[in-house]
Amino acid sequence: MAAMLVTLALWQLAAMGLAGRYMLAGPVEVVQHILQNYGLLSRALWVTFQNAAWGFVAGNLAAIGLALIVALVPQTRMLVAALALVVFCLPLVATGPILRVLYGPGPGPQITLAALAVYYTTFIPLLVGLRAAPASWFDLIRLYGRGAWTVFVQVRVMASLPYLLAGLQIAAPAAFLGAMVGEFTGADRGIGVLALRAMRGLDVEATWAIALIAAAVSMLAYGAIGRITRTKADTQPEMLMAVKPEPSAQLVSARVFRIVMLVALTAALVIALWWALMEIFALNRFFAKRPDDVWRYLVTAPTAQANRAVLWAATSASLEYLIPGYLAGLALGVAGALALTLAPALGSGVLPVAIALRSVPIVTTAPLIVLALGRGAAGTITIVAVMTFFPALVACLQGLRQTPGQVLDVMRLYATNPVTRLWYAQIPAMLPAFFAAARLSVPAAILAITVAEWLATGRGLGALMALTASTSDYNLLWSAIVVVTLGACIGYGLVSMVERAVLVRVAPEQLRN
């Protein structure tokens, strides 16, 4: 309570100091605006909340279904994960207008974007959890003559519950963000519509009131799932022991071959599905471009070189700020989790701020951050870092809690200090969850940079996609979607390579099927 009062006081003082600059509204002004427009805001909130809730349910059911397929048929793991990644990497900024054209009026785009924003944030932690079971549990089940179904239900599902709940916590704010982005594409009702109107009219009080409402709803959802998580975390995690894979030239060659075949198969399936969906629904080629249209635009058309130059210039501008923001967000998330582990009393002050930063939709905060810090490196990098900080923080806290109780008991018996326990026991236990967050943060960082460029900076791929959507240059729009999706998949793959090199030493159980 004291921390909240201090935060409100500092907020009001900062607003008074920045009065007249159209940057910050104090809590007094924000509350006054909410009370004066209570009916309008409550109706808009109810619309957005329903869309976000339906998207949250649909996206998480899809994530659980995909994880069940992978768990029951391990041979499909890499292919399912690759296809799920491609879909998740589709930029919301570009897919939103396309979905609006496909769906027409109504809540379809909002619900779809909310589902797309959350399903992968649950899918990846769930996969980690399904492999986080002690080898002794599998041996015990086999000793009693039980089959694969008992192993799955009694071992893998139970081991995955903490990771599933952590994924749901991260997904709750993302669902609200996805619904708001959908409302930005031409909806007639919802919080996103009011936010867009407030930003265009430089209505600072309305903008901050909407940000506060969105943050409050997301924090309540996060807290409710967190309460369930705490009730399920009444036992210490078991010690995980697995044999370290022995590297060999033959195994390395086989793995490289499997990766090459996976990439080729995934690309073929994506192209086939893309083409099939367009033809099955008989979508007009004017806005629903096929793979051959993109190939012609970028490779065989007389203006292909100029088209590629436009895309490369926008991509370079985005990468210039994307990579530092991504790394800064991850570093701050890890540092925050370690600090909260060493000093749990900080949780009451740090966690609410972290949740608020993630809960306030980036479509609302991006223009304000750019206004405060400028359109250059500082403002854009901050936006990306804010977007990637929260998943890293939540995942790392969850990972630190998975440290085997037996290991901590032995270290306490020998009177080791907290820093030693952190370095030798808790950080190794955290690494699988950290890398899961690092992989998830690649598309999240791309979403942040494209939204910032779309709404505030006016440069990079985000601004290019927004411009092409408004000018109906759908060849360039679809080409930009392909570039963004490929870039996200490449970044994800690079993180996965680092993850495998690290986990083979500290968590080899994560590398088994």
Short mmCIF file of C-alpha atoms in Angstrom, two decimals:
data_model
loop_
_atom_site.label_atom_id
_atom_site.label_comp_id
_atom_site.label_asym_id
_atom_site.label_seq_id
_atom_site.Cartn_x
_atom_site.Cartn_y
_atom_site.Cartn_z
CA MET A 1 0.00 0.00 0.00
CA ALA A 2 2.80 2.41 0.88
CA ALA A 3 4.55 1.69 -2.41
CA MET A 4 1.32 2.40 -4.30
CA LEU A 5 0.80 5.72 -2.51
CA VAL A 6 4.38 6.79 -3.24
CA THR A 7 3.93 5.84 -6.91
CA LEU A 8 0.72 7.85 -7.18
CA ALA A 9 2.36 10.87 -5.52
CA LEU A 10 5.35 10.74 -7.88
CA TRP A 11 3.00 10.31 -10.82
CA GLN A 12 1.01 13.42 -9.85
CA LEU A 13 4.17 15.49 -9.29
CA ALA A 14 5.56 14.44 -12.67
CA ALA A 15 2.29 15.37 -14.37
CA MET A 16 2.33 18.78 -12.72
CA GLY A 17 5.92 19.33 -13.83
CA LEU A 18 5.10 18.40 -17.43
CA ALA A 19 1.86 20.35 -17.61
CA GLY A 20 1.15 21.77 -21.05
CA ARG A 21 3.47 19.35 -22.90
CA TYR A 22 0.77 16.81 -23.90
CA MET A 23 2.81 13.98 -22.39
CA LEU A 24 1.45 12.97 -19.00
CA ALA A 25 -1.85 13.23 -17.15
CA GLY A 26 -1.82 12.86 -13.39
CA PRO A 27 -3.95 10.39 -11.43
CA VAL A 28 -6.36 13.16 -10.39
CA GLU A 29 -7.07 14.13 -14.00
CA VAL A 30 -7.28 10.49 -15.06
CA VAL A 31 -9.83 9.63 -12.36
CA GLN A 32 -11.87 12.72 -13.22
CA HIS A 33 -11.95 11.68 -16.89
CA ILE A 34 -13.04 8.15 -15.99
CA LEU A 35 -15.84 9.41 -13.76
CA GLN A 36 -17.04 11.91 -16.36
CA ASN A 37 -17.05 9.30 -19.14
CA TYR A 38 -17.89 6.23 -17.09
CA GLY A 39 -20.73 5.03 -19.34
CA LEU A 40 -18.75 5.29 -22.58
CA LEU A 41 -15.62 3.71 -21.12
CA SER A 42 -17.48 0.85 -19.43
CA ARG A 43 -19.34 -0.06 -22.64
CA ALA A 44 -16.12 0.04 -24.67
CA LEU A 45 -14.29 -1.99 -22.03
CA TRP A 46 -16.97 -4.68 -22.04
CA VAL A 47 -16.69 -5.04 -25.83
CA THR A 48 -12.91 -5.33 -25.76
CA PHE A 49 -12.95 -7.63 -22.73
CA GLN A 50 -15.33 -10.05 -24.47
CA ASN A 51 -13.16 -10.13 -27.60
CA ALA A 52 -10.00 -10.61 -25.54
CA ALA A 53 -11.60 -13.35 -23.43
CA TRP A 54 -12.80 -15.31 -26.46
CA GLY A 55 -9.38 -14.92 -28.07
CA PHE A 56 -7.67 -15.97 -24.82
CA VAL A 57 -9.77 -19.14 -24.61
CA ALA A 58 -9.41 -20.01 -28.31
CA GLY A 59 -5.68 -19.34 -28.42
CA ASN A 60 -4.89 -21.32 -25.29
CA LEU A 61 -7.06 -24.25 -26.35
CA ALA A 62 -5.14 -24.28 -29.62
CA ALA A 63 -1.86 -24.21 -27.70
CA ILE A 64 -2.89 -27.10 -25.46
CA GLY A 65 -4.08 -29.08 -28.48
CA LEU A 66 -0.77 -28.57 -30.30
CA ALA A 67 1.19 -29.53 -27.18
CA LEU A 68 -0.90 -32.71 -26.80
CA ILE A 69 -0.18 -33.67 -30.41
CA VAL A 70 3.55 -33.19 -29.83
CA ALA A 71 3.49 -35.10 -26.53
CA LEU A 72 1.52 -38.07 -27.91
CA VAL A 73 3.32 -38.17 -31.26
CA PRO A 74 6.88 -36.97 -30.52
CA GLN A 75 7.93 -37.41 -34.15
CA THR A 76 5.77 -34.39 -35.07
CA ARG A 77 7.38 -32.06 -32.53
CA MET A 78 9.71 -30.15 -34.85
CA LEU A 79 7.19 -29.84 -37.68
CA VAL A 80 4.31 -28.71 -35.44
CA ALA A 81 6.56 -26.25 -33.61
CA ALA A 82 7.83 -24.84 -36.90
CA LEU A 83 4.34 -24.32 -38.34
CA ALA A 84 3.12 -22.80 -35.08
CA LEU A 85 6.11 -20.45 -35.09
CA VAL A 86 5.41 -19.26 -38.64
CA VAL A 87 1.81 -18.42 -37.75
CA PHE A 88 2.85 -16.65 -34.54
CA CYS A 89 5.47 -14.59 -36.38
CA LEU A 90 2.91 -13.08 -38.73
CA PRO A 91 2.99 -9.33 -37.87
CA LEU A 92 -0.24 -8.18 -36.24
CA VAL A 93 0.21 -4.74 -37.76
CA ALA A 94 -0.07 -6.23 -41.25
CA THR A 95 -2.45 -9.15 -40.63
CA GLY A 96 -4.97 -6.89 -38.90
CA PRO A 97 -5.99 -4.97 -42.05
CA ILE A 98 -6.06 -8.19 -44.08
CA LEU A 99 -8.32 -9.89 -41.52
CA ARG A 100 -10.59 -6.85 -41.55
CA VAL A 101 -11.00 -7.21 -45.32
CA LEU A 102 -11.65 -10.96 -44.97
CA TYR A 103 -14.02 -10.80 -41.99
CA GLY A 104 -15.70 -7.50 -42.73
CA PRO A 105 -17.44 -5.69 -39.86
CA GLY A 106 -17.74 -7.45 -36.54
CA PRO A 107 -15.48 -8.89 -33.82
CA GLY A 108 -13.75 -11.48 -36.03
CA PRO A 109 -10.39 -9.70 -36.44
CA GLN A 110 -10.24 -8.73 -32.75
CA ILE A 111 -10.84 -12.29 -31.51
CA THR A 112 -8.47 -13.79 -34.10
CA LEU A 113 -5.65 -11.37 -33.27
CA ALA A 114 -6.15 -11.96 -29.54
CA ALA A 115 -5.89 -15.72 -30.14
CA LEU A 116 -2.79 -15.29 -32.32
CA ALA A 117 -1.19 -13.12 -29.65
CA VAL A 118 -1.53 -15.73 -26.89
CA TYR A 119 -1.39 -19.26 -28.27
CA TYR A 120 2.36 -19.42 -28.72
CA THR A 121 3.11 -17.87 -25.32
CA THR A 122 1.35 -20.89 -23.81
CA PHE A 123 2.53 -23.49 -26.31
CA ILE A 124 6.28 -23.02 -25.71
CA PRO A 125 6.25 -23.11 -21.85
CA LEU A 126 3.93 -26.11 -22.04
CA LEU A 127 6.41 -27.96 -24.24
CA VAL A 128 9.17 -27.18 -21.74
CA GLY A 129 7.00 -28.45 -18.89
CA LEU A 130 6.10 -31.68 -20.66
CA ARG A 131 9.83 -32.50 -20.76
CA ALA A 132 10.56 -31.33 -17.21
CA ALA A 133 9.80 -34.61 -15.47
CA PRO A 134 12.42 -36.55 -13.48
CA ALA A 135 13.72 -39.72 -15.13
CA SER A 136 12.96 -41.64 -11.93
CA TRP A 137 9.24 -41.00 -12.41
CA PHE A 138 9.31 -42.70 -15.83
CA ASP A 139 11.23 -45.65 -14.38
CA LEU A 140 8.71 -46.03 -11.56
CA ILE A 141 5.75 -46.06 -13.96
CA ARG A 142 7.44 -48.69 -16.13
CA LEU A 143 8.32 -50.73 -13.03
CA TYR A 144 4.61 -51.05 -12.26
CA GLY A 145 3.92 -52.16 -15.83
CA ARG A 146 2.01 -49.07 -16.88
CA GLY A 147 1.87 -47.88 -20.47
CA ALA A 148 2.49 -44.68 -22.38
CA TRP A 149 -0.91 -43.16 -21.49
CA THR A 150 -0.20 -43.43 -17.74
CA VAL A 151 3.23 -41.91 -18.30
CA PHE A 152 1.62 -39.02 -20.15
CA VAL A 153 -1.19 -38.33 -17.65
CA GLN A 154 0.57 -39.06 -14.36
CA VAL A 155 4.03 -37.73 -15.22
CA ARG A 156 4.16 -35.31 -18.12
CA VAL A 157 0.86 -33.51 -17.52
CA MET A 158 1.52 -33.06 -13.81
CA ALA A 159 5.07 -31.82 -14.45
CA SER A 160 3.80 -29.31 -17.03
CA LEU A 161 1.17 -27.58 -14.86
CA PRO A 162 3.48 -24.90 -13.38
CA TYR A 163 4.76 -24.04 -16.86
CA LEU A 164 1.22 -23.95 -18.27
CA LEU A 165 0.13 -21.50 -15.57
CA ALA A 166 3.20 -19.33 -16.20
CA GLY A 167 2.30 -19.24 -19.90
CA LEU A 168 -1.28 -18.28 -19.09
CA GLN A 169 -0.04 -15.43 -16.91
CA ILE A 170 1.99 -14.03 -19.80
CA ALA A 171 -0.92 -14.57 -22.20
CA ALA A 172 -3.47 -12.58 -20.21
CA PRO A 173 -2.09 -9.10 -21.05
CA ALA A 174 -1.25 -10.23 -24.60
CA ALA A 175 -4.90 -11.12 -25.29
CA PHE A 176 -6.02 -7.61 -24.42
CA LEU A 177 -3.30 -6.17 -26.66
CA GLY A 178 -4.35 -8.38 -29.58
CA ALA A 179 -7.99 -7.35 -29.22
CA MET A 180 -7.01 -3.66 -29.18
CA VAL A 181 -4.84 -4.04 -32.29
CA GLY A 182 -7.84 -5.64 -34.00
CA GLU A 183 -9.96 -2.63 -33.03
CA PHE A 184 -7.37 -0.36 -34.59
CA THR A 185 -8.10 -1.87 -38.01
CA GLY A 186 -11.56 -0.39 -38.45
CA ALA A 187 -13.79 -1.55 -35.61
CA ASP A 188 -16.61 0.72 -34.53
CA ARG A 189 -16.57 -0.11 -30.79
CA GLY A 190 -14.06 -0.94 -28.08
CA ILE A 191 -11.24 0.47 -26.00
CA GLY A 192 -8.93 0.40 -29.03
CA VAL A 193 -11.27 2.70 -30.95
CA LEU A 194 -11.32 5.18 -28.06
CA ALA A 195 -7.53 4.96 -27.71
CA LEU A 196 -7.00 5.73 -31.39
CA ARG A 197 -9.40 8.66 -31.19
CA ALA A 198 -7.68 10.02 -28.07
CA MET A 199 -4.18 9.77 -29.57
CA ARG A 200 -5.21 11.47 -32.80
CA GLY A 201 -6.86 14.27 -30.83
CA LEU A 202 -3.89 14.64 -28.40
CA ASP A 203 -6.33 14.00 -25.55
CA VAL A 204 -3.76 13.15 -22.88
CA GLU A 205 -6.29 12.57 -20.09
CA ALA A 206 -8.28 10.11 -22.23
CA THR A 207 -5.12 8.34 -23.39
CA TRP A 208 -3.85 7.78 -19.85
CA ALA A 209 -7.30 6.83 -18.59
CA ILE A 210 -7.55 4.13 -21.25
CA ALA A 211 -4.01 2.98 -20.43
CA LEU A 212 -4.91 2.75 -16.74
CA ILE A 213 -8.09 0.78 -17.47
CA ALA A 214 -6.26 -1.65 -19.75
CA ALA A 215 -3.50 -2.10 -17.16
CA ALA A 216 -6.02 -2.70 -14.36
CA VAL A 217 -7.90 -5.37 -16.32
CA SER A 218 -4.69 -7.15 -17.34
CA MET A 219 -3.28 -6.98 -13.80
CA LEU A 220 -6.47 -8.49 -12.37
CA ALA A 221 -6.27 -11.35 -14.86
CA TYR A 222 -2.58 -11.83 -14.14
CA GLY A 223 -3.22 -11.81 -10.39
CA ALA A 224 -6.07 -14.31 -10.64
CA ILE A 225 -3.94 -16.79 -12.58
CA GLY A 226 -1.04 -16.13 -10.20
CA ARG A 227 -3.24 -17.01 -7.24
CA ILE A 228 -4.05 -20.35 -8.86
CA THR A 229 -0.34 -20.86 -9.49
CA ARG A 230 0.50 -20.31 -5.83
CA THR A 231 -2.13 -22.81 -4.69
CA LYS A 232 -0.62 -25.45 -6.98
CA ALA A 233 2.97 -24.75 -5.90
CA ASP A 234 2.76 -26.47 -2.53
CA THR A 235 5.50 -29.02 -3.20
CA GLN A 236 9.18 -28.68 -4.01
CA PRO A 237 10.25 -29.60 -7.56
CA GLU A 238 11.99 -32.92 -7.93
CA MET A 239 15.60 -33.29 -8.98
CA LEU A 240 15.92 -33.78 -12.74
CA MET A 241 18.66 -36.17 -13.82
CA ALA A 242 19.36 -37.10 -17.41
CA VAL A 243 22.32 -38.43 -19.34
CA LYS A 244 24.21 -35.78 -21.26
CA PRO A 245 24.03 -36.53 -25.00
CA GLU A 246 27.38 -37.64 -26.39
CA PRO A 247 28.33 -35.53 -29.44
CA SER A 248 29.61 -37.29 -32.52
CA ALA A 249 30.15 -36.37 -36.14
CA GLN A 250 27.44 -38.80 -37.22
CA LEU A 251 24.87 -37.34 -34.79
CA VAL A 252 25.73 -33.78 -35.78
CA SER A 253 25.39 -34.62 -39.49
CA ALA A 254 22.05 -36.32 -38.86
CA ARG A 255 20.79 -33.31 -36.91
CA VAL A 256 21.84 -30.89 -39.66
CA PHE A 257 20.09 -33.06 -42.23
CA ARG A 258 16.90 -33.14 -40.13
CA ILE A 259 16.96 -29.35 -39.75
CA VAL A 260 17.40 -28.82 -43.50
CA MET A 261 14.57 -31.23 -44.26
CA LEU A 262 12.37 -29.58 -41.62
CA VAL A 263 12.93 -26.12 -43.10
CA ALA A 264 12.17 -27.38 -46.61
CA LEU A 265 9.05 -29.27 -45.49
CA THR A 266 7.79 -26.34 -43.43
CA ALA A 267 8.31 -23.92 -46.31
CA ALA A 268 6.49 -26.25 -48.70
CA LEU A 269 3.55 -26.69 -46.30
CA VAL A 270 3.26 -22.96 -45.61
CA ILE A 271 3.27 -22.12 -49.32
CA ALA A 272 0.76 -24.88 -50.05
CA LEU A 273 -1.57 -23.78 -47.24
CA TRP A 274 -1.25 -20.13 -48.24
CA TRP A 275 -2.15 -20.91 -51.83
CA ALA A 276 -4.90 -23.38 -50.95
CA LEU A 277 -6.68 -21.02 -48.55
CA MET A 278 -6.69 -18.21 -51.10
CA GLU A 279 -8.10 -20.48 -53.81
CA ILE A 280 -10.62 -22.34 -51.62
CA PHE A 281 -12.19 -19.07 -50.46
CA ALA A 282 -11.80 -17.53 -53.94
CA LEU A 283 -10.24 -14.39 -52.53
CA ASN A 284 -9.64 -11.53 -54.93
CA ARG A 285 -6.01 -11.29 -56.05
CA PHE A 286 -6.15 -7.52 -55.69
CA PHE A 287 -5.68 -7.77 -51.92
CA ALA A 288 -5.15 -11.53 -51.32
CA LYS A 289 -1.77 -12.11 -52.91
CA ARG A 290 -0.52 -15.61 -53.68
CA PRO A 291 3.07 -16.86 -53.32
CA ASP A 292 3.70 -16.41 -57.04
CA ASP A 293 2.61 -12.75 -56.78
CA VAL A 294 5.21 -12.12 -54.07
CA TRP A 295 7.87 -14.01 -56.04
CA ARG A 296 7.11 -11.97 -59.14
CA TYR A 297 7.18 -8.70 -57.20
CA LEU A 298 10.53 -9.42 -55.55
CA VAL A 299 12.36 -11.50 -58.18
CA THR A 300 11.09 -11.48 -61.75
CA ALA A 301 9.29 -8.14 -62.18
CA PRO A 302 11.14 -5.33 -64.03
CA THR A 303 11.05 -3.28 -60.79
CA ALA A 304 12.09 -6.19 -58.55
CA GLN A 305 15.46 -4.67 -57.66
CA ALA A 306 13.86 -1.39 -56.62
CA ASN A 307 11.22 -3.28 -54.65
CA ARG A 308 13.89 -5.25 -52.78
CA ALA A 309 15.79 -2.03 -52.08
CA VAL A 310 12.71 -0.50 -50.45
CA LEU A 311 12.23 -3.56 -48.25
CA TRP A 312 15.92 -3.75 -47.32
CA ALA A 313 16.03 -0.07 -46.33
CA ALA A 314 12.99 -0.52 -44.06
CA THR A 315 14.36 -3.77 -42.61
CA SER A 316 17.73 -2.18 -41.81
CA ALA A 317 16.02 0.72 -40.08
CA SER A 318 14.03 -1.70 -37.90
CA LEU A 319 16.99 -3.95 -37.03
CA GLU A 320 19.01 -0.94 -35.90
CA TYR A 321 16.79 -0.58 -32.83
CA LEU A 322 15.24 -4.03 -32.60
CA ILE A 323 18.34 -5.96 -31.53
CA PRO A 324 19.48 -3.58 -28.72
CA GLY A 325 15.91 -3.34 -27.38
CA TYR A 326 15.48 -7.12 -27.42
CA LEU A 327 18.75 -7.75 -25.57
CA ALA A 328 18.06 -4.94 -23.07
CA GLY A 329 14.60 -6.33 -22.27
CA LEU A 330 15.96 -9.84 -21.68
CA ALA A 331 18.80 -8.54 -19.51
CA LEU A 332 16.46 -6.44 -17.39
CA GLY A 333 14.05 -9.38 -17.00
CA VAL A 334 16.82 -11.70 -15.78
CA ALA A 335 18.25 -9.03 -13.48
CA GLY A 336 14.80 -8.34 -12.01
CA ALA A 337 14.13 -12.04 -11.37
CA LEU A 338 17.51 -12.52 -9.68
CA ALA A 339 17.01 -9.40 -7.55
CA LEU A 340 13.56 -10.57 -6.43
CA THR A 341 14.99 -13.97 -5.54
CA LEU A 342 17.75 -12.48 -3.40
CA ALA A 343 15.47 -9.84 -1.87
CA PRO A 344 11.84 -11.11 -1.94
CA ALA A 345 10.68 -8.00 -0.08
CA LEU A 346 11.21 -6.03 -3.31
CA GLY A 347 8.40 -8.01 -4.95
CA SER A 348 5.64 -5.80 -3.58
CA GLY A 349 7.19 -2.78 -5.27
CA VAL A 350 8.76 -4.21 -8.43
CA LEU A 351 6.16 -6.73 -9.62
CA PRO A 352 3.21 -4.29 -9.79
CA VAL A 353 5.34 -1.89 -11.88
CA ALA A 354 6.48 -4.72 -14.15
CA ILE A 355 2.92 -5.98 -14.61
CA ALA A 356 1.69 -2.46 -15.30
CA LEU A 357 4.37 -1.90 -17.94
CA ARG A 358 3.33 -5.07 -19.74
CA SER A 359 -0.38 -4.61 -19.17
CA VAL A 360 -0.62 -1.15 -20.70
CA PRO A 361 -1.07 -1.92 -24.42
CA ILE A 362 1.93 -0.98 -26.51
CA VAL A 363 -0.41 0.74 -28.99
CA THR A 364 -1.16 3.25 -26.21
CA THR A 365 2.26 3.68 -24.66
CA ALA A 366 4.36 3.77 -27.85
CA PRO A 367 3.38 7.34 -28.88
CA LEU A 368 3.82 8.57 -25.29
CA ILE A 369 7.27 7.01 -24.92
CA VAL A 370 8.36 8.46 -28.26
CA LEU A 371 6.99 11.84 -27.23
CA ALA A 372 8.99 11.71 -24.00
CA LEU A 373 12.23 10.20 -25.33
CA GLY A 374 12.14 11.18 -28.99
CA ARG A 375 11.79 9.32 -32.28
CA GLY A 376 15.39 8.12 -32.25
CA ALA A 377 17.22 5.29 -30.55
CA ALA A 378 16.21 5.99 -26.94
CA GLY A 379 12.46 5.99 -27.49
CA THR A 380 12.29 3.04 -29.89
CA ILE A 381 14.70 0.82 -27.93
CA THR A 382 12.71 1.53 -24.76
CA ILE A 383 9.47 0.41 -26.42
CA VAL A 384 11.03 -2.89 -27.52
CA ALA A 385 12.66 -3.43 -24.11
CA VAL A 386 9.35 -2.85 -22.30
CA MET A 387 7.67 -5.45 -24.53
CA THR A 388 10.32 -8.13 -23.93
CA PHE A 389 11.05 -7.40 -20.26
CA PHE A 390 7.87 -8.83 -18.76
CA PRO A 391 7.89 -12.32 -20.38
CA ALA A 392 11.54 -12.71 -19.39
CA LEU A 393 10.82 -11.65 -15.81
CA VAL A 394 7.84 -13.99 -15.35
CA ALA A 395 9.55 -16.95 -17.02
CA CYS A 396 12.76 -16.51 -15.03
CA LEU A 397 10.88 -16.25 -11.73
CA GLN A 398 9.05 -19.46 -12.61
CA GLY A 399 12.32 -21.13 -13.57
CA LEU A 400 14.02 -20.09 -10.34
CA ARG A 401 11.15 -21.68 -8.41
CA GLN A 402 11.85 -24.98 -10.19
CA THR A 403 15.16 -25.45 -8.39
CA PRO A 404 15.08 -28.97 -6.85
CA GLY A 405 14.32 -28.80 -3.14
CA GLN A 406 16.87 -31.52 -2.38
CA VAL A 407 19.66 -29.43 -3.87
CA LEU A 408 18.70 -26.32 -1.88
CA ASP A 409 18.40 -28.36 1.32
CA VAL A 410 21.91 -29.76 0.91
CA MET A 411 23.35 -26.31 0.19
CA ARG A 412 21.63 -24.82 3.24
CA LEU A 413 22.96 -27.73 5.31
CA TYR A 414 26.46 -26.63 4.35
CA ALA A 415 25.60 -22.99 5.21
CA THR A 416 26.11 -21.65 1.70
CA ASN A 417 25.16 -18.03 1.18
CA PRO A 418 22.22 -16.98 -1.06
CA VAL A 419 24.47 -15.82 -3.90
CA THR A 420 26.21 -19.21 -4.04
CA ARG A 421 22.87 -21.04 -4.07
CA LEU A 422 21.70 -18.71 -6.82
CA TRP A 423 24.79 -19.25 -8.99
CA TYR A 424 25.20 -23.01 -8.63
CA ALA A 425 21.59 -24.21 -8.24
CA GLN A 426 18.91 -21.68 -9.10
CA ILE A 427 20.33 -20.12 -12.27
CA PRO A 428 20.93 -23.53 -13.94
CA ALA A 429 17.34 -24.48 -13.05
CA MET A 430 16.14 -21.17 -14.53
CA LEU A 431 17.84 -21.54 -17.93
CA PRO A 432 15.17 -23.68 -19.69
CA ALA A 433 12.47 -21.16 -18.77
CA PHE A 434 14.76 -18.24 -19.72
CA PHE A 435 15.42 -19.62 -23.19
CA ALA A 436 11.71 -20.30 -23.67
CA ALA A 437 11.10 -16.62 -22.87
CA ALA A 438 13.96 -15.57 -25.17
CA ARG A 439 12.38 -17.48 -28.04
CA LEU A 440 8.94 -16.05 -27.29
CA SER A 441 10.38 -12.54 -27.12
CA VAL A 442 11.65 -12.60 -30.71
CA PRO A 443 8.17 -12.17 -32.26
CA ALA A 444 7.14 -9.93 -29.34
CA ALA A 445 10.07 -7.61 -30.02
CA ILE A 446 9.17 -7.50 -33.71
CA LEU A 447 5.57 -6.66 -32.78
CA ALA A 448 6.83 -3.85 -30.54
CA ILE A 449 9.13 -2.32 -33.16
CA THR A 450 6.50 -2.50 -35.91
CA VAL A 451 3.80 -0.97 -33.69
CA ALA A 452 6.18 1.81 -32.62
CA GLU A 453 7.08 2.52 -36.24
CA TRP A 454 3.43 2.34 -37.28
CA LEU A 455 2.10 4.74 -34.66
CA ALA A 456 4.99 7.00 -33.73
CA THR A 457 8.37 6.94 -35.47
CA GLY A 458 7.29 6.79 -39.12
CA ARG A 459 10.27 4.66 -40.22
CA GLY A 460 11.07 0.99 -40.70
CA LEU A 461 8.90 -1.97 -41.62
CA GLY A 462 6.01 -0.96 -39.35
CA ALA A 463 5.58 2.40 -41.06
CA LEU A 464 6.01 0.76 -44.46
CA MET A 465 3.26 -1.80 -43.80
CA ALA A 466 0.90 0.86 -42.47
CA LEU A 467 1.54 3.03 -45.54
CA THR A 468 1.03 0.18 -48.01
CA ALA A 469 -2.22 -0.84 -46.29
CA SER A 470 -3.57 2.69 -46.58
CA THR A 471 -2.47 3.06 -50.24
CA SER A 472 -3.64 -0.46 -51.21
CA ASP A 473 -0.14 -1.48 -52.36
CA TYR A 474 -0.83 -5.08 -51.42
CA ASN A 475 2.16 -6.50 -53.30
CA LEU A 476 4.50 -4.57 -51.04
CA LEU A 477 2.37 -5.34 -47.97
CA TRP A 478 2.46 -9.11 -48.52
CA SER A 479 6.18 -8.94 -49.32
CA ALA A 480 6.78 -7.11 -46.06
CA ILE A 481 4.79 -9.78 -44.21
CA VAL A 482 7.01 -12.48 -45.74
CA VAL A 483 10.17 -10.56 -44.77
CA VAL A 484 9.01 -10.00 -41.18
CA THR A 485 7.93 -13.63 -40.78
CA LEU A 486 11.20 -14.97 -42.19
CA GLY A 487 13.19 -12.59 -39.98
CA ALA A 488 11.31 -13.72 -36.88
CA CYS A 489 11.86 -17.38 -37.75
CA ILE A 490 15.58 -16.80 -38.33
CA GLY A 491 15.91 -14.96 -35.01
CA TYR A 492 14.00 -17.73 -33.27
CA GLY A 493 16.29 -20.31 -34.84
CA LEU A 494 19.43 -18.49 -33.71
CA VAL A 495 18.15 -18.36 -30.13
CA SER A 496 17.29 -22.07 -30.33
CA MET A 497 20.86 -22.87 -31.41
CA VAL A 498 22.27 -21.04 -28.40
CA GLU A 499 19.67 -22.72 -26.18
CA ARG A 500 20.67 -26.21 -27.30
CA ALA A 501 24.38 -25.49 -26.79
CA VAL A 502 23.67 -24.39 -23.20
CA LEU A 503 20.99 -26.91 -22.19
CA VAL A 504 23.06 -29.86 -23.35
CA ARG A 505 25.25 -29.08 -20.34
CA VAL A 506 22.79 -27.90 -17.69
CA ALA A 507 19.40 -29.43 -18.61
CA PRO A 508 19.81 -32.41 -20.97
CA GLU A 509 16.31 -33.67 -20.07
CA GLN A 510 14.97 -30.81 -22.23
CA LEU A 511 16.61 -32.34 -25.30
CA ARG A 512 14.87 -35.69 -25.14
CA ASN A 513 11.57 -36.33 -26.91
#
